[in-house]
mmCIF file of C-alpha atoms and ligand atoms in Angstrom:
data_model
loop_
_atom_site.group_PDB
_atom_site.id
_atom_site.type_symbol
_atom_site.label_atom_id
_atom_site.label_comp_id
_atom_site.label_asym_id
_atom_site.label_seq_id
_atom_site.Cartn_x
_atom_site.Cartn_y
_atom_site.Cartn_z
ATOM 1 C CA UNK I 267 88.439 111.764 122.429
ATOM 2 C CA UNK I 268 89.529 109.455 119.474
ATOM 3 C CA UNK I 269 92.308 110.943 118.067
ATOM 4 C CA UNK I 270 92.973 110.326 114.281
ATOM 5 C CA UNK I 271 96.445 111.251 112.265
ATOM 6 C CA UNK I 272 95.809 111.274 108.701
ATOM 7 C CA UNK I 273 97.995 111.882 105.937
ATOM 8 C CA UNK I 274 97.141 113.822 102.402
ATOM 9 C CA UNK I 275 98.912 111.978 99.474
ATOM 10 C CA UNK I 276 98.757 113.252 95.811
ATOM 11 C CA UNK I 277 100.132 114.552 93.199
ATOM 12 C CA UNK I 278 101.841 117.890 92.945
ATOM 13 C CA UNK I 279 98.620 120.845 92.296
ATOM 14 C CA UNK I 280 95.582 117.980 93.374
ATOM 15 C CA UNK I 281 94.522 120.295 95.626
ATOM 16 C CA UNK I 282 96.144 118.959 99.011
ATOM 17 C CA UNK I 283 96.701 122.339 100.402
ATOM 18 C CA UNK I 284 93.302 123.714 100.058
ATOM 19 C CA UNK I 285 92.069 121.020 101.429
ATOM 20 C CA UNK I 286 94.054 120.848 104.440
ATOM 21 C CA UNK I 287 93.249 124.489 104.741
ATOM 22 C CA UNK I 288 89.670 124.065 104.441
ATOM 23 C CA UNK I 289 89.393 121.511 106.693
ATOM 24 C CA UNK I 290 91.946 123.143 109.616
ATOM 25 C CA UNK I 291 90.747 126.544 109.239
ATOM 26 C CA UNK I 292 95.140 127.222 108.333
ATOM 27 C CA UNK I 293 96.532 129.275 105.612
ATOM 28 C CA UNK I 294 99.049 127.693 104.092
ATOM 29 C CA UNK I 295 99.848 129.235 100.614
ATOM 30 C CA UNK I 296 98.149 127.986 97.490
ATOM 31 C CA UNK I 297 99.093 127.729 93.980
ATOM 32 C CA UNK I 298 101.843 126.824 91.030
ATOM 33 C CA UNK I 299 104.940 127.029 92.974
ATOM 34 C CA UNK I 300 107.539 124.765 93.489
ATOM 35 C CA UNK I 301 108.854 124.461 96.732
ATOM 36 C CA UNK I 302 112.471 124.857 98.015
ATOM 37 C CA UNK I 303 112.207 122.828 101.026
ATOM 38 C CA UNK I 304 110.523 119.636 101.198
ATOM 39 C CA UNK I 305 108.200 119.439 104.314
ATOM 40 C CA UNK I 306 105.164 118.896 105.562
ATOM 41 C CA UNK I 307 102.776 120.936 107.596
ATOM 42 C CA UNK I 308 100.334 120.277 109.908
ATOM 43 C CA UNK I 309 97.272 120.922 111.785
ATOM 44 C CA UNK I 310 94.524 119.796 113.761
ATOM 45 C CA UNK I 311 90.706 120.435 114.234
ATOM 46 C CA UNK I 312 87.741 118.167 115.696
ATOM 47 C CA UNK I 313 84.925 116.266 113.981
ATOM 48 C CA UNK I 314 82.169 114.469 115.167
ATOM 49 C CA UNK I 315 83.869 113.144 118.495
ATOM 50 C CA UNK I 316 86.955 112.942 117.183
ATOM 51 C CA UNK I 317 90.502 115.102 117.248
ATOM 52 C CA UNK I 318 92.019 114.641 113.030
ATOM 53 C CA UNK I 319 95.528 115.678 113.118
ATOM 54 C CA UNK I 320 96.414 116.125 109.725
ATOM 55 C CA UNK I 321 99.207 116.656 107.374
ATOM 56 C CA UNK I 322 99.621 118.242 104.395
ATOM 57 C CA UNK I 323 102.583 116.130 102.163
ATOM 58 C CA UNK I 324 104.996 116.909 99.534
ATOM 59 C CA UNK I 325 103.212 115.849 96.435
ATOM 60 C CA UNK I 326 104.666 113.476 94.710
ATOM 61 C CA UNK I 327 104.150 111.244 90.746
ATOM 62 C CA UNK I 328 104.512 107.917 92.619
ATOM 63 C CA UNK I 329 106.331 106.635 95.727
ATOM 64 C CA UNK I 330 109.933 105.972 93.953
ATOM 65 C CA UNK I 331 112.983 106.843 95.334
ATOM 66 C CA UNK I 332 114.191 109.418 92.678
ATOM 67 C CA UNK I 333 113.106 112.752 94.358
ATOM 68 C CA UNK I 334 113.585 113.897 97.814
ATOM 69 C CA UNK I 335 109.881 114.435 98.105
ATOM 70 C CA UNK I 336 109.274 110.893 96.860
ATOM 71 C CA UNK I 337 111.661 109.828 100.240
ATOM 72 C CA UNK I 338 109.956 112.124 102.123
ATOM 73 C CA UNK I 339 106.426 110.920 101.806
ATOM 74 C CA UNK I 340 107.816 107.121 101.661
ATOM 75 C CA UNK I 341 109.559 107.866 104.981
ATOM 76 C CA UNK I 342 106.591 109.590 106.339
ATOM 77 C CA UNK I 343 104.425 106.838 105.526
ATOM 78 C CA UNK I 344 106.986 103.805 107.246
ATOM 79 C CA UNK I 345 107.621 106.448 110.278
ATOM 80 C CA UNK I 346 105.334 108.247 111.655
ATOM 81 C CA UNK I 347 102.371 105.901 110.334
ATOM 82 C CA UNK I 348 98.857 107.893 109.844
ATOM 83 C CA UNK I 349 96.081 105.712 110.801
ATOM 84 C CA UNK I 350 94.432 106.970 107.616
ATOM 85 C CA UNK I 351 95.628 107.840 104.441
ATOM 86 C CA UNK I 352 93.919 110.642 102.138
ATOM 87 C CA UNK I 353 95.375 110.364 98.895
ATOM 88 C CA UNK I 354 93.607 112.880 96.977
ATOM 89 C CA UNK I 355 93.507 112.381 93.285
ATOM 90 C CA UNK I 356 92.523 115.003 90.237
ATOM 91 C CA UNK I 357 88.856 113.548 88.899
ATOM 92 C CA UNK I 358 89.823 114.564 85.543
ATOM 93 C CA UNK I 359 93.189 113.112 85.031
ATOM 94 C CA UNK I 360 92.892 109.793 86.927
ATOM 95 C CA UNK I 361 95.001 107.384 84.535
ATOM 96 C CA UNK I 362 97.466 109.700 85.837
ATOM 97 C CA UNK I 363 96.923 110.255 89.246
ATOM 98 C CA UNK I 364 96.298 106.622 90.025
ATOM 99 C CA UNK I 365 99.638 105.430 89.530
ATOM 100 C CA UNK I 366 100.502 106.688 92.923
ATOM 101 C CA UNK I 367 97.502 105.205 94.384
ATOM 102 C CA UNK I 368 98.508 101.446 92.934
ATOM 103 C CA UNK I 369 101.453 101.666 95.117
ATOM 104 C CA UNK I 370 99.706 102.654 98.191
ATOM 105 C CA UNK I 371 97.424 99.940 97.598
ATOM 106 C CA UNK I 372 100.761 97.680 97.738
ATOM 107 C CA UNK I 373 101.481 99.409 100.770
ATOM 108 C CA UNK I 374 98.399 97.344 102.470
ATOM 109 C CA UNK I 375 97.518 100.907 104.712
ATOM 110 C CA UNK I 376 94.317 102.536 105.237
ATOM 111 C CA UNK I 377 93.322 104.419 103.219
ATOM 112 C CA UNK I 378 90.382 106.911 101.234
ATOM 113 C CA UNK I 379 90.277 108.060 97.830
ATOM 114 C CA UNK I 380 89.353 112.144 97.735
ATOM 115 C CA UNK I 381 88.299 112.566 94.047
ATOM 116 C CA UNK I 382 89.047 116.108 94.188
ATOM 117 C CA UNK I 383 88.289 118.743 91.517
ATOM 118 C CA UNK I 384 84.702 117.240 90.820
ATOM 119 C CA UNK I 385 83.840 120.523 89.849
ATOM 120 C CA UNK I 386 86.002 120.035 86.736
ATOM 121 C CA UNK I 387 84.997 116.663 85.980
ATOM 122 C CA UNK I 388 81.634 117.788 85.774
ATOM 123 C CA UNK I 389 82.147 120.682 83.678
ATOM 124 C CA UNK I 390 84.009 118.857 81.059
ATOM 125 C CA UNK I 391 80.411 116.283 81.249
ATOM 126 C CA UNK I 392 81.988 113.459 82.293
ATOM 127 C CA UNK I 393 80.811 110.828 83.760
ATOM 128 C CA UNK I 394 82.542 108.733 86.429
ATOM 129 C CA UNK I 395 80.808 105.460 88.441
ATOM 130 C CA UNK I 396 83.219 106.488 91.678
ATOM 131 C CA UNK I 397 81.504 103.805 93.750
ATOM 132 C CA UNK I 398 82.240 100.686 91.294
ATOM 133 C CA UNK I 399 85.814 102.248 90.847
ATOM 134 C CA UNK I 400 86.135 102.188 94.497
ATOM 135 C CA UNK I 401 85.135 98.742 95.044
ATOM 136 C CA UNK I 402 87.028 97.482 91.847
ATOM 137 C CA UNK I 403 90.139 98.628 94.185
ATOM 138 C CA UNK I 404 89.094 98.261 97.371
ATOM 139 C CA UNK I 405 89.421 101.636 98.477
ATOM 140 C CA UNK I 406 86.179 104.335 99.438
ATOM 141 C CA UNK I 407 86.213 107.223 96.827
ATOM 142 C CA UNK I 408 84.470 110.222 97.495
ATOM 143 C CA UNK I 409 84.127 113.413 95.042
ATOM 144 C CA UNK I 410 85.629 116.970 97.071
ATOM 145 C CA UNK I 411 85.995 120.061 95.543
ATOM 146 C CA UNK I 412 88.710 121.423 98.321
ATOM 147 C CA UNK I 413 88.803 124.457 96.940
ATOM 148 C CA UNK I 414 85.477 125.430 98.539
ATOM 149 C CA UNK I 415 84.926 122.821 100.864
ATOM 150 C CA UNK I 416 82.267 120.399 98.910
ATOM 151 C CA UNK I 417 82.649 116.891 99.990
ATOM 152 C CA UNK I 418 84.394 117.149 102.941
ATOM 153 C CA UNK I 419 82.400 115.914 105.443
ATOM 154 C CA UNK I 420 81.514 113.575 103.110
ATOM 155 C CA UNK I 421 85.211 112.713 103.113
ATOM 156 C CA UNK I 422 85.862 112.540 106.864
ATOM 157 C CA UNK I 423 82.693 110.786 107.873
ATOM 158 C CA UNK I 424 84.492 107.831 105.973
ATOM 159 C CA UNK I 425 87.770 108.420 107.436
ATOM 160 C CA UNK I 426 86.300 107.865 110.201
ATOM 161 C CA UNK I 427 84.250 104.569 108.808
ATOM 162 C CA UNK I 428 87.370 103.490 107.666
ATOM 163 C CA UNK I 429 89.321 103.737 111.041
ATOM 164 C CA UNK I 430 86.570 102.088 113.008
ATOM 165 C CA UNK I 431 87.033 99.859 110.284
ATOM 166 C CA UNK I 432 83.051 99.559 109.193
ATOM 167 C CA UNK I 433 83.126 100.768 105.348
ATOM 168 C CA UNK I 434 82.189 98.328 103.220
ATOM 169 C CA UNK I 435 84.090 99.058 100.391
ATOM 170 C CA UNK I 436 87.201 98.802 102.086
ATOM 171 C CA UNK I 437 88.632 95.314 101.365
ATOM 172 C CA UNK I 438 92.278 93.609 100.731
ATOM 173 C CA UNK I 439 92.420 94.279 96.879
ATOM 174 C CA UNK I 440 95.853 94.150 94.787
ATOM 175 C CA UNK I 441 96.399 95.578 91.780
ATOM 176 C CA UNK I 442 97.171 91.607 89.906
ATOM 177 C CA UNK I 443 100.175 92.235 87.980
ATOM 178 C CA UNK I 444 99.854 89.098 85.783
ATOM 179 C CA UNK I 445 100.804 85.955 85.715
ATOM 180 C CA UNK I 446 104.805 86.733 85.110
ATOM 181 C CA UNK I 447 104.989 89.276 87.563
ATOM 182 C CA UNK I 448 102.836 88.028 90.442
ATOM 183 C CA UNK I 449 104.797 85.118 90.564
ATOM 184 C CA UNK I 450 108.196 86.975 90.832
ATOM 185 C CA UNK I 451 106.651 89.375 93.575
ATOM 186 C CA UNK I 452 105.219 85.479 95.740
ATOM 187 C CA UNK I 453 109.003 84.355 95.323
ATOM 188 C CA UNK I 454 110.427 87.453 96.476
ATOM 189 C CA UNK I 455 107.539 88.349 99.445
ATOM 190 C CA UNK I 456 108.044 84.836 100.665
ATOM 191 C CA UNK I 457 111.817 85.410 101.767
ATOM 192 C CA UNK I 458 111.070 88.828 103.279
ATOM 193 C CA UNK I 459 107.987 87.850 105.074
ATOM 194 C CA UNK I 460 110.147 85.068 106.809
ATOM 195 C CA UNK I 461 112.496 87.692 107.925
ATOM 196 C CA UNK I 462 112.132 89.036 111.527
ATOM 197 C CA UNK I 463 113.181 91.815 111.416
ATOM 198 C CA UNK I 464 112.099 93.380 108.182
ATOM 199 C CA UNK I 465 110.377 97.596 108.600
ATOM 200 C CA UNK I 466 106.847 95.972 109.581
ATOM 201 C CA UNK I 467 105.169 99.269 108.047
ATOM 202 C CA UNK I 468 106.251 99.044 104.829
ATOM 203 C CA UNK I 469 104.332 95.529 103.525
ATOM 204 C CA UNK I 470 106.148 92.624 102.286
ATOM 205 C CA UNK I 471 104.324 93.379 98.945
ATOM 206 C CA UNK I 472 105.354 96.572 98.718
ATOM 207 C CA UNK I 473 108.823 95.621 99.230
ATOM 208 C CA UNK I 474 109.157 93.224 96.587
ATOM 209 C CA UNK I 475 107.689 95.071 93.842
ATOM 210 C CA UNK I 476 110.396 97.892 95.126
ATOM 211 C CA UNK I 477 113.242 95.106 94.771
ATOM 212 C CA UNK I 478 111.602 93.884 91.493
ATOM 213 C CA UNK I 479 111.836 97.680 90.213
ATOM 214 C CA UNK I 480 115.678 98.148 91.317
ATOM 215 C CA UNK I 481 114.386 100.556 94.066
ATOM 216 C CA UNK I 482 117.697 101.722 96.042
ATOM 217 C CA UNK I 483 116.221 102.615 98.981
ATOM 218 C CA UNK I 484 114.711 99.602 99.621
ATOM 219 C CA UNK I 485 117.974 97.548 98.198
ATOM 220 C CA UNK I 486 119.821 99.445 100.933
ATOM 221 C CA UNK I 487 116.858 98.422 103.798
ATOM 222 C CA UNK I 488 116.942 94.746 102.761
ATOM 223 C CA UNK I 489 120.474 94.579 102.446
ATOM 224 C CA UNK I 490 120.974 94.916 106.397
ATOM 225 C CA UNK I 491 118.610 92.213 107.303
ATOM 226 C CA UNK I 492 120.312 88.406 108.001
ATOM 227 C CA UNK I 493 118.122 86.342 104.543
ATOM 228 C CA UNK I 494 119.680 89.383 102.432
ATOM 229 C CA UNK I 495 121.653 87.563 100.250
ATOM 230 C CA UNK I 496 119.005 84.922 99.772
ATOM 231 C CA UNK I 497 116.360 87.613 99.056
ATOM 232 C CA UNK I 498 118.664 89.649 96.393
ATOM 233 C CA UNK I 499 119.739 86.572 94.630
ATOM 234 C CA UNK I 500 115.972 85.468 94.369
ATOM 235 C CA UNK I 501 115.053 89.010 92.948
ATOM 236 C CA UNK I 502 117.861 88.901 90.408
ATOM 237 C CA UNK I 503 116.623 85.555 88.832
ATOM 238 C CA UNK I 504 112.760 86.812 88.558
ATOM 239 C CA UNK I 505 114.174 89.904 87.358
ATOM 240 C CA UNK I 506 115.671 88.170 84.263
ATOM 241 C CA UNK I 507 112.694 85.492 84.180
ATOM 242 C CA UNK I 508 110.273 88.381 83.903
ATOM 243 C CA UNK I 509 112.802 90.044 81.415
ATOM 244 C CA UNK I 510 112.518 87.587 79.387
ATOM 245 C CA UNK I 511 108.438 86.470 79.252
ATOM 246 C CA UNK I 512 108.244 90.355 78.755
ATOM 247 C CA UNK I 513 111.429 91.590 76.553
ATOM 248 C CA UNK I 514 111.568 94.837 78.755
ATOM 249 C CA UNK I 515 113.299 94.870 82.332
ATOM 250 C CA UNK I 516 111.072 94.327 85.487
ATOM 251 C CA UNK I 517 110.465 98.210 86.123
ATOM 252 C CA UNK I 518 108.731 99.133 82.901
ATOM 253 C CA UNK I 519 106.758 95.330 83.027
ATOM 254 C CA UNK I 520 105.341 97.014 86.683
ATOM 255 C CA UNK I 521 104.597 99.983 85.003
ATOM 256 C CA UNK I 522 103.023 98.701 82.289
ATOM 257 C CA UNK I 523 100.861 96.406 84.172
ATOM 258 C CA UNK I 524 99.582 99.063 86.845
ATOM 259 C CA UNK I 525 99.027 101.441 83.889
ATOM 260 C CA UNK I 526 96.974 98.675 81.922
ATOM 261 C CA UNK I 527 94.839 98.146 85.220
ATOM 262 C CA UNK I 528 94.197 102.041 85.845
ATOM 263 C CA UNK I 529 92.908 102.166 81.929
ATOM 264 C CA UNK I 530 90.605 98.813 82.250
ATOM 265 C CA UNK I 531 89.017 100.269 85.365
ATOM 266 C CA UNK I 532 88.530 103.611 83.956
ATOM 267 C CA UNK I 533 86.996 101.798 81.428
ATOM 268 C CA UNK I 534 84.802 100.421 82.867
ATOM 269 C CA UNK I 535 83.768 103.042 85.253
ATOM 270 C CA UNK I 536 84.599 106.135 83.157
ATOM 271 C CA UNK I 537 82.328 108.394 80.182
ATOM 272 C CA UNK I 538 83.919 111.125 78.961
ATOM 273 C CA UNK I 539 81.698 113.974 78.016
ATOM 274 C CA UNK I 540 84.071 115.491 74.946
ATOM 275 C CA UNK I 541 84.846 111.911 73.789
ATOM 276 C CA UNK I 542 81.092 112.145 73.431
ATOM 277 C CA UNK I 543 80.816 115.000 71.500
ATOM 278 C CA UNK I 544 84.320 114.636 69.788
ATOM 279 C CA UNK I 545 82.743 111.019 68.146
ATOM 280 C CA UNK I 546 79.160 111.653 67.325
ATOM 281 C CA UNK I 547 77.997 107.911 66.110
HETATM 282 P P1 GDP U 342 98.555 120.982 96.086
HETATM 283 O O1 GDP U 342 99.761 121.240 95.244
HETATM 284 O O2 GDP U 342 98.135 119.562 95.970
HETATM 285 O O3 GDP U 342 98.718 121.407 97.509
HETATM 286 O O4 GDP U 342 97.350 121.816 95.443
HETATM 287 P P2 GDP U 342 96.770 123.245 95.882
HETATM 288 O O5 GDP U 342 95.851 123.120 97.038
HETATM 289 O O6 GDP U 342 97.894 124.205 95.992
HETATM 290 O O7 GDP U 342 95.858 123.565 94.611
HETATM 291 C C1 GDP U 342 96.398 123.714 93.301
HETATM 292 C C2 GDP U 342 95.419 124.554 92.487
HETATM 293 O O8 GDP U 342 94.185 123.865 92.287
HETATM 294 C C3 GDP U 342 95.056 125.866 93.155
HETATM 295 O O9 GDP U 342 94.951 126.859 92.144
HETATM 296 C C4 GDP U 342 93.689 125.582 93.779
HETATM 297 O O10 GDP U 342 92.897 126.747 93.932
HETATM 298 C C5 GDP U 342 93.085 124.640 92.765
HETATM 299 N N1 GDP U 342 92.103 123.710 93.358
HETATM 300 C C6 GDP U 342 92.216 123.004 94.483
HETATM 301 N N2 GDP U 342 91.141 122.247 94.724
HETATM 302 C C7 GDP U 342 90.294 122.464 93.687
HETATM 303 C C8 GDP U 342 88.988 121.964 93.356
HETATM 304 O O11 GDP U 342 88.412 121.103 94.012
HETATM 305 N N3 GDP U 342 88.446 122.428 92.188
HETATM 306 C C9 GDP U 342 89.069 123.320 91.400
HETATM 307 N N4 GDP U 342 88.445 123.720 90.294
HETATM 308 N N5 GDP U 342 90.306 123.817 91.690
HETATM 309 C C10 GDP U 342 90.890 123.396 92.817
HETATM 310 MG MG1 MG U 343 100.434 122.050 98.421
HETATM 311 K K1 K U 344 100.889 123.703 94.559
#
């Protein structure tokens, strides 16, 4: 049989666990608690002709390099690989949630959107056009409630579409980062894409927005490659250039940008049920 590894990405509390444990018949522990150890856990179960094994990971605000569970899921992700990535994100608190998913979209991997905790969304009566969303980032979204199970075939039948690599909405997207930025991130992912060498699973995309954002992981991974030099001296200068269009350091311009992109799409995409109610015209 196939076999398929996928990973769950999310937040802390998006409801990774239950859905793991719904969909590999385990029983890991549920609920508000904060971990000592930072691990992952795994399991396995079959599907329509095909073996998933899955894992359950740390959840994490965005893929930094400030926590260890932030280098935990980063290193899991450049490691071991998954064919498939679930990130699962909370329905009603996507301008939050989709931080992380911006940077897995730099990543360049494979990867589905589980809009978990539809139930909620739905109770609050809002309203959220998942399909446009996921074409306006070029990632499949599909609404799960993991904590009974809703959705979830749903879910893997297009983990599987994406792996066989016949879903439609999956297509190259980036999140554009504007004018000043993009062009520092082409200067920078020009030098490391002509390196040889350089970790082929994290993309060159991915690692020049990390440079761009003083990331010291990655610092320390392109620091032992032979263009290093070249490549750090190149992200200094568009460092300061974009300092200076933007009068804030590189980071926060990033951050600002990807934030600016989750609220236009949700814009577009997203009717809130109490902002209905709350503003009666
Ligand atoms: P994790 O931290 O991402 O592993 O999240 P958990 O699976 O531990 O879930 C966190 C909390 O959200 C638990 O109280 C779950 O019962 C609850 N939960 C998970 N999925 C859903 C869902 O789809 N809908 C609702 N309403 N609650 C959920
Ligand atoms: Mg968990
Ligand atoms: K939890």
């Amino acid at each position: 049989a196939h076999v398929i590894n996928v990973a769950l990405v999310g937040n802390p509390n998006c409801g990774k666990t239950s859905l793991f444990n719904v969909a590999s018949g385990a029983k890991e522990h549920v609920g508000n608690y904060s971990g000592v150890t930072v691990d992952a856990k795994s399991g396995h179960f079959d599907y329509k002709g095909y073996r998933f094994n899955i894992v359950d990971l740390p959840g994490t605000y965005s893929l930094a390099s400030y926590s260890p569970e932030e280098l935990y899921v980063r290193k899991y992700l450049r490691d071991a690989t998954p064919d498939v990535i679930i990130n699962v994100v909370v329905a009603s608190n996507l301008e939050r949630n989709l931080y992380l998913t911006t940077e897995l979209i730099d990543m360049d991997r494979s990867m589905v959107i589980a809009l978990n905790m539809y139930d909620e969304l739905e109770k609050r009566g809002d309203r959220l056009d998942y399909k446009l969303l996921g074409s306006m980032i070029g990632v499949p979204v599909v609404p799960t409630v993991s904590r009974t199970g809703q959705g979830l075939n749903e879910l893997f039948d297009t983990v599987i579409d994406v792996y066989e690599g016949r879903d439609e909405d999956v297509r190259h997207v980036h999140v554009n980062l504007g004018e000043d930025i993009e062009r520092g991130v082409t200067a920078v992912k020009d030098l490391i894409k002509a390196e040889p060498d350089v970790s082929p699973r994290f993309s060159p995309r991915f690692i020049a927005i990390k440079l761009l954002e003083d990331d010291a992981e990655v610092i320390r991974l392109v620091e032992s490659l032979p263009g290093s030099a070249q490549i750090m001296e190149a992200t200094r200068a568009e460092q300061q250039r974009i300092e200076l269009m933007r009068k804030e350091d590189a980071s926060s311009a990033i951050a600002d940008e990807k934030y600016g992109f989750i609220a236009g799409a949700l814009a577009e995409t997203l009717v809130k049920g109490d902002q209905d109610r709350n503003n009666p015209t």
